[in-house]
Amino acid sequence: MRKVILYIATSVDGYIAKEDGSISWLEDVEMTEADTSYEQFYDSVDTVIMGRTTYDQITTELSLDMYPYEDATSYIMTSREADKRENCHFVAGSIIELVKKLKAEAGSNIWIIGGNGVIQALVEANLIDEYQITLIPIILGKGIPLFNEMEEPVKLKASSSNCKNGMITTIYKRQ
């Protein structure tokens, strides 16, 4: 069965973006060591899921010339109309039902890119199998949190951790 993986960067104080949604602080990360972990991760997925705000940020700010996930099937959770793009599906329905359906289908792993609303719904429904969280050495002080308050805790078990370029990536599996 396919795994649903949250692969994301967060500040030391748990924010995935500034209050205005900006992730410009990620550009300040100095890469002094070679790191192929993103490429290895990306090779393990064939489907990406994100919210509309995240999609808009990717296509209008981060990657103007080329959609970075062209070779994967993208699902963008939105109720707004959108321009058609090959391999992109704009979905107004339930993120929970979509992920359950995709998990049952044949294929490679599913990457949950963000944003906070998509992540929160899947965490609360216990549908994320693996959390690959990279801690960026910055304290933002405020912003959009990786996780919101929840009624019940989600138990995880760390399966590996590494440090490269001053960033710590820990992989957690759902218990």
Short mmCIF file of C-alpha atoms in Angstrom, two decimals, residues 129-131 154-160 170-175:
data_model
loop_
_atom_site.label_atom_id
_atom_site.label_comp_id
_atom_site.label_asym_id
_atom_site.label_seq_id
_atom_site.Cartn_x
_atom_site.Cartn_y
_atom_site.Cartn_z
CA ASP A 129 1.98 7.37 7.69
CA GLU A 130 5.32 9.13 7.90
CA TYR A 131 6.45 12.60 8.94
CA VAL A 154 -0.92 11.66 17.71
CA LYS A 155 1.71 9.15 18.80
CA LEU A 156 4.80 8.89 16.61
CA LYS A 157 8.05 6.98 16.78
CA ALA A 158 11.32 8.44 15.48
CA SER A 159 12.88 6.07 12.97
CA SER A 160 15.92 8.12 11.90
CA THR A 170 13.88 13.50 11.60
CA ILE A 171 11.64 10.82 10.18
CA TYR A 172 8.72 9.80 12.38
CA LYS A 173 6.40 6.89 11.75
CA ARG A 174 2.83 6.71 12.96
CA GLN A 175 2.38 4.28 15.86
#
